[in-house]
Coordinates of C-alpha atoms in Angstrom, one line a residue:
M1 CA -27.7 5.9 142.2
L2 CA -25.4 4.4 144.7
Y3 CA -27.6 1.5 145.8
D4 CA -28.4 -1.1 143.1
Y5 CA -30.4 -4.1 144.3
D6 CA -28.9 -6.4 141.7
K7 CA -25.3 -5.5 142.6
I8 CA -25.6 -6.3 146.3
I9 CA -23.2 -9.1 147.2
S10 CA -22.9 -8.9 151.0
L11 CA -25.5 -8.9 153.8
H12 CA -24.9 -7.9 157.4
V13 CA -27.8 -9.3 159.5
E14 CA -28.8 -9.1 163.1
P15 CA -30.7 -12.3 164.0
T16 CA -31.9 -11.0 167.4
Q17 CA -31.9 -8.1 169.9
M18 CA -31.4 -10.5 172.8
C19 CA -28.2 -10.9 174.7
Q20 CA -27.1 -11.9 178.2
A21 CA -24.4 -9.4 178.5
A22 CA -24.3 -5.8 179.8
C23 CA -21.2 -4.5 178.1
P24 CA -20.8 -0.9 179.2
M25 CA -20.1 0.6 175.8
C26 CA -22.9 -1.1 173.9
D27 CA -26.1 0.6 172.6
R28 CA -28.1 -2.3 174.1
N29 CA -27.2 -1.1 177.6
N30 CA -28.0 2.6 177.4
Y31 CA -24.3 3.2 177.0
N32 CA -23.7 2.1 180.6
D33 CA -26.5 3.3 182.8
G34 CA -27.2 -0.3 183.9
F35 CA -30.5 -0.7 182.1
T36 CA -31.4 -2.1 178.7
N37 CA -32.1 0.3 175.9
H38 CA -35.8 1.2 176.3
N39 CA -36.4 1.0 172.5
L40 CA -35.6 -2.7 172.2
I41 CA -38.4 -5.3 172.1
N42 CA -36.2 -8.4 172.1
A43 CA -37.0 -9.0 168.4
S44 CA -35.7 -12.0 166.6
Y45 CA -36.3 -13.6 163.3
G46 CA -36.1 -17.2 162.2
I47 CA -36.1 -19.2 159.0
D48 CA -39.5 -17.9 157.8
M49 CA -38.1 -14.4 157.4
W50 CA -35.5 -15.7 155.0
K51 CA -37.9 -17.9 153.0
D52 CA -40.8 -15.6 152.9
H53 CA -39.3 -12.1 152.7
I54 CA -35.7 -12.4 151.4
G55 CA -35.9 -15.5 149.2
I56 CA -33.5 -17.9 147.7
D57 CA -33.2 -16.0 144.4
F58 CA -31.7 -13.0 146.1
L59 CA -29.4 -15.1 148.2
R60 CA -27.9 -16.7 145.1
Q61 CA -26.2 -13.4 144.3
I62 CA -24.8 -13.0 147.8
Q63 CA -21.1 -13.9 148.4
L64 CA -20.9 -13.0 152.1
I65 CA -23.3 -13.0 155.1
K66 CA -22.2 -11.6 158.4
L67 CA -24.4 -12.4 161.5
C68 CA -23.7 -9.8 164.1
G69 CA -25.8 -6.6 164.5
N70 CA -26.1 -3.7 167.0
H71 CA -28.0 -5.0 170.0
G72 CA -28.0 -8.8 170.3
D73 CA -25.8 -11.8 170.2
P74 CA -26.6 -14.2 167.2
L75 CA -26.5 -17.3 169.5
F76 CA -29.8 -16.1 171.0
G77 CA -31.4 -16.0 167.6
K78 CA -33.8 -18.6 166.2
D79 CA -33.2 -21.5 163.8
I80 CA -29.5 -20.7 163.4
V81 CA -28.6 -24.2 162.0
E82 CA -31.7 -24.3 159.7
I83 CA -30.9 -20.8 158.4
M84 CA -27.3 -21.8 157.7
E85 CA -28.6 -24.8 155.7
F86 CA -30.9 -22.5 153.7
Y87 CA -27.9 -20.3 152.9
R88 CA -26.0 -23.4 151.6
Q89 CA -29.0 -24.4 149.5
A90 CA -29.0 -21.0 147.9
N91 CA -25.3 -20.7 147.4
P92 CA -22.9 -23.5 148.4
N93 CA -19.9 -21.2 147.9
M94 CA -21.2 -18.3 150.0
K95 CA -19.0 -17.3 153.0
V96 CA -20.9 -17.0 156.3
A97 CA -19.4 -15.5 159.4
M98 CA -20.9 -15.0 162.9
V99 CA -19.7 -12.7 165.7
T100 CA -20.6 -13.8 169.3
N101 CA -19.4 -13.3 172.8
G102 CA -19.5 -17.1 173.0
G103 CA -21.2 -17.2 176.3
K104 CA -24.5 -19.0 175.7
P105 CA -24.2 -22.7 176.7
L106 CA -24.8 -24.9 173.7
P107 CA -24.2 -28.6 173.0
A108 CA -21.3 -29.8 171.1
E109 CA -23.6 -31.0 168.3
F110 CA -24.7 -27.4 167.6
W111 CA -21.1 -26.3 167.1
K112 CA -20.4 -29.4 164.9
S113 CA -23.3 -28.5 162.7
L114 CA -21.9 -25.0 162.2
A115 CA -18.4 -26.3 161.5
D116 CA -19.8 -28.9 159.0
L117 CA -21.8 -26.2 157.2
G118 CA -18.7 -24.0 156.9
M119 CA -19.7 -21.1 159.1
M120 CA -16.8 -19.0 160.4
V121 CA -17.2 -17.8 164.0
T122 CA -15.5 -14.8 165.6
F123 CA -15.5 -15.1 169.4
S124 CA -15.3 -11.6 171.0
V125 CA -13.4 -12.4 174.2
D126 CA -11.7 -9.5 176.0
G127 CA -9.4 -11.2 178.5
L128 CA -9.1 -14.4 180.3
E129 CA -11.1 -16.1 183.1
D130 CA -10.3 -13.4 185.6
T131 CA -10.8 -10.4 183.4
N132 CA -13.2 -11.1 180.4
H133 CA -16.3 -10.5 182.6
L134 CA -15.2 -7.1 183.7
Y135 CA -16.3 -5.7 180.3
R136 CA -18.4 -8.6 179.1
I137 CA -20.6 -8.3 182.2
G138 CA -22.8 -11.4 182.5
V139 CA -20.8 -13.7 180.2
K140 CA -19.4 -16.8 182.0
W141 CA -15.9 -18.0 181.1
E142 CA -16.7 -21.7 181.4
H143 CA -19.3 -21.4 178.6
I144 CA -17.0 -19.5 176.3
E145 CA -14.2 -22.0 176.8
E146 CA -16.4 -25.0 176.2
N147 CA -18.0 -23.5 173.1
M148 CA -14.7 -22.5 171.5
W149 CA -13.2 -25.9 172.1
N150 CA -16.3 -27.7 170.7
F151 CA -16.2 -25.6 167.6
T152 CA -12.5 -25.9 166.9
R153 CA -12.4 -29.6 167.7
A154 CA -15.2 -30.1 165.1
G155 CA -13.0 -28.4 162.5
G156 CA -14.6 -25.0 162.7
Y157 CA -12.7 -21.9 161.5
A158 CA -12.5 -19.6 164.6
T159 CA -11.2 -16.1 165.2
W160 CA -10.6 -14.5 168.6
T161 CA -11.0 -10.7 168.8
Y162 CA -9.6 -9.1 171.9
L163 CA -10.8 -5.6 172.8
V164 CA -8.0 -4.0 174.8
F165 CA -8.5 -2.1 178.1
K166 CA -6.2 -1.2 181.0
H167 CA -7.4 -4.2 183.0
N168 CA -6.6 -6.8 180.3
E169 CA -3.7 -5.4 178.3
H170 CA -1.2 -7.5 180.3
Q171 CA -2.8 -10.7 179.2
I172 CA -2.7 -10.3 175.4
E173 CA 0.2 -12.7 174.8
E174 CA -1.2 -15.3 177.2
A175 CA -4.6 -15.1 175.4
R176 CA -2.8 -15.4 172.0
H177 CA -1.0 -18.6 173.3
L178 CA -4.3 -20.0 174.5
A179 CA -6.0 -19.3 171.1
K180 CA -3.2 -21.2 169.4
L181 CA -3.6 -24.1 171.8
M182 CA -7.3 -24.2 171.1
G183 CA -6.9 -24.3 167.4
V184 CA -8.2 -20.8 166.8
K185 CA -7.0 -19.7 163.3
K186 CA -6.7 -15.9 163.9
F187 CA -6.1 -13.8 167.0
K188 CA -6.9 -10.1 166.6
V189 CA -6.2 -7.2 169.0
K190 CA -8.8 -4.5 168.7
K191 CA -8.6 -0.8 169.7
S192 CA -11.7 0.9 171.0
N193 CA -12.6 4.5 169.8
R194 CA -15.5 4.7 172.2
F195 CA -13.6 6.4 175.0
I196 CA -14.0 9.6 173.2
R197 CA -17.3 10.1 175.1
T198 CA -15.7 9.6 178.5
P199 CA -12.0 8.7 179.3
I200 CA -13.0 6.6 182.3
M201 CA -16.3 4.7 182.5
K202 CA -17.9 3.4 185.7
A203 CA -19.0 -0.2 185.1
W204 CA -22.7 -0.9 186.0
G205 CA -24.1 -4.4 186.0
H206 CA -27.6 -5.5 184.9
N207 CA -30.3 -3.3 186.4
K208 CA -27.8 -0.8 187.9
V209 CA -26.0 -3.4 190.0
D210 CA -23.0 -1.6 191.4
T211 CA -19.5 -2.7 190.8
D212 CA -16.2 -1.5 192.4
Y213 CA -14.3 -0.8 189.2
A214 CA -14.2 1.4 186.1
I215 CA -13.4 0.7 182.4
E216 CA -10.3 2.5 181.3
P217 CA -8.4 2.7 178.0
P218 CA -5.1 0.8 177.8
V219 CA -1.9 2.5 178.9
N220 CA 0.4 1.0 176.2
E221 CA 0.2 3.4 173.2
K222 CA 0.4 0.3 170.9
Y223 CA -3.1 -0.6 171.9
R224 CA -4.7 2.9 172.2
N225 CA -6.9 4.0 169.4
P226 CA -5.6 7.2 167.6
V227 CA -8.8 9.0 168.6
L228 CA -7.5 9.2 172.2
S229 CA -4.5 11.2 171.1
H230 CA -5.7 14.2 169.1
G231 CA -7.5 15.9 171.9
M232 CA -10.8 16.7 170.1
S233 CA -14.2 16.2 171.7
E234 CA -16.9 14.3 169.9
Q235 CA -18.6 17.5 168.9
E236 CA -15.3 19.0 167.6
M237 CA -14.7 15.8 165.6
H238 CA -18.1 16.0 164.0
A239 CA -17.6 19.6 163.0
E240 CA -14.2 18.8 161.5
L241 CA -15.5 15.8 159.5
L242 CA -18.2 17.9 158.0
K243 CA -15.5 19.6 156.0
Y244 CA -14.9 16.4 154.0
P245 CA -17.0 14.5 151.5
V246 CA -18.8 11.2 152.3
T247 CA -18.0 8.1 150.2
C248 CA -20.3 5.3 151.4
Q249 CA -18.4 2.1 152.1
M250 CA -21.4 0.0 151.4
A251 CA -22.6 1.5 148.1
N252 CA -23.6 -1.2 145.6
T253 CA -22.1 -3.8 147.9
E254 CA -23.9 -4.4 151.2
I255 CA -27.1 -3.8 153.1
F256 CA -27.9 -4.3 156.8
I257 CA -31.1 -6.1 158.1
S258 CA -31.9 -5.6 161.7
A259 CA -33.7 -8.0 164.0
Q260 CA -37.0 -6.1 163.4
G261 CA -36.5 -6.4 159.7
E262 CA -35.4 -2.8 159.0
V263 CA -33.2 -2.4 156.0
T264 CA -30.4 0.2 155.9
P265 CA -27.1 0.5 154.0
C266 CA -25.1 -0.5 157.0
C267 CA -25.3 -1.3 160.8
W268 CA -24.1 2.3 161.6
T269 CA -27.1 3.8 159.9
G270 CA -29.3 1.1 161.3
A271 CA -28.2 1.9 164.8
Q272 CA -29.4 5.5 164.4
L273 CA -33.0 4.3 164.5
W274 CA -33.0 3.2 168.1
K275 CA -30.3 5.0 170.1
P276 CA -30.7 4.4 173.8
F277 CA -30.8 8.1 174.8
E278 CA -33.5 8.9 172.2
K279 CA -37.1 7.9 171.4
K280 CA -38.6 7.1 168.1
G281 CA -38.5 10.1 165.8
D282 CA -35.7 12.0 167.6
N283 CA -32.8 11.0 165.4
P284 CA -32.4 12.9 162.1
I285 CA -32.6 9.6 160.3
W286 CA -36.4 9.6 160.8
K287 CA -36.7 12.7 158.6
L288 CA -35.6 10.5 155.7
I289 CA -38.4 7.9 156.3
D290 CA -42.0 8.5 155.5
N291 CA -43.3 5.4 157.4
W292 CA -41.4 2.9 159.4
E293 CA -43.1 0.0 157.5
D294 CA -41.5 1.4 154.3
I295 CA -38.0 0.1 155.3
V296 CA -39.2 -3.2 156.9
V297 CA -39.0 -6.4 154.9
Y298 CA -42.1 -7.8 156.6
H299 CA -44.2 -5.0 155.1
T300 CA -42.3 -3.9 152.0
P301 CA -40.4 -6.1 149.4
L302 CA -36.6 -5.9 149.7
R303 CA -36.1 -4.5 146.2
E304 CA -38.6 -1.7 146.8
I305 CA -36.8 -0.7 150.0
V306 CA -33.3 -0.6 148.4
T307 CA -34.6 1.4 145.3
G308 CA -37.1 3.4 147.4
P309 CA -37.1 7.0 148.8
F310 CA -35.2 6.3 152.0
F311 CA -32.1 5.1 150.3
Q312 CA -32.3 7.9 147.8
R313 CA -32.7 10.6 150.4
L314 CA -29.9 9.2 152.5
E315 CA -27.6 9.4 149.5
E316 CA -28.7 12.9 148.7
S317 CA -27.9 13.9 152.3
F318 CA -24.3 12.7 152.2
N319 CA -22.7 16.0 151.3
T320 CA -25.0 18.4 153.2
P321 CA -24.5 19.9 156.7
G322 CA -27.5 17.8 157.8
R323 CA -26.0 14.4 157.0
L324 CA -26.3 11.7 159.6
R325 CA -23.6 11.5 162.3
A326 CA -23.1 7.9 161.4
C327 CA -22.2 8.8 157.8
N328 CA -20.0 11.7 159.0
R329 CA -18.1 9.5 161.5
Q330 CA -17.6 6.4 159.4
C331 CA -17.4 7.4 155.7
T332 CA -15.8 10.7 155.0
T333 CA -12.5 10.8 153.3
K334 CA -10.9 11.8 156.7
S335 CA -12.8 9.4 159.0
N336 CA -9.9 7.0 159.3
D337 CA -7.5 9.7 160.3
I338 CA -9.8 11.4 162.8
I339 CA -11.9 8.6 164.2
G340 CA -9.5 5.8 163.8
Y341 CA -12.4 3.3 163.1
R342 CA -10.9 1.7 160.1
S343 CA -7.5 1.1 161.7
M344 CA -8.6 -0.5 165.0
W345 CA -6.4 -3.6 164.7
A346 CA -3.0 -3.7 166.3

């Protein structure tokens, strides 16, 4: 059995489905039709979920918690500081990292609390004042800048990740310099593989507000994901990857907990539950689930979920023609070569 509850040492958690942004390539935004994914209910969980349904005993075995997810920005979650304090109570040596667009205005005291508690924060900022908002639609630069400064001045460990497009590739070195000036510890350039669906993407704002520009991949080969070079369509890549075995990256290591409390091996499988162009039950993942409540920590104990039929059936499906697209894309022995997902950093 690949998934052993007692061997899990890492958690990827999604504190909320809420976010102020309308990033064109995000599942939250119907993959750029201008409207929010109809499956989302703006779910969030707070400290009670951790105390009542996860528990301090389980957290004592965890070495790393990542706050990110598929649909929301963690800054819009509940009880962030209180939850961080609970983590520290459970395991003072645990590493805790959060990924955010950095655009929710918050007081300096909030950022000092996170810094004092040892949370590492990755700010996903794709450009500078005149370009970041072109992809991070709805995110205001002045809030990002203030939050980053407040966190680093408080001694916080910050990373800046920079998703490269045609409209911002000329600013990489300027952004790198700014990051150093702000006391950011790491600056990472990220290559997107999502242009495989469409090479040029019209940018829609919230509620189909029109814009006069499109999102395009970078011109410089150094910043282009390898997936843009081999000429295969998404369907052709899926067929090619089916020839190779799946080796789950998260086996006996990590689980993902969504904002609705759903437990899956990773965020990629979790995302299959609520794709924006599908309704509940459409995706093949639902064939592996008897009842939705069976994989939700509010209804079923965490140990029972991890050792239960859903995780077992998922494992059994890995090397069959009917395996999930997420498993096929991310975890075959050739995924890195064909999809380029594991080599996205320049």
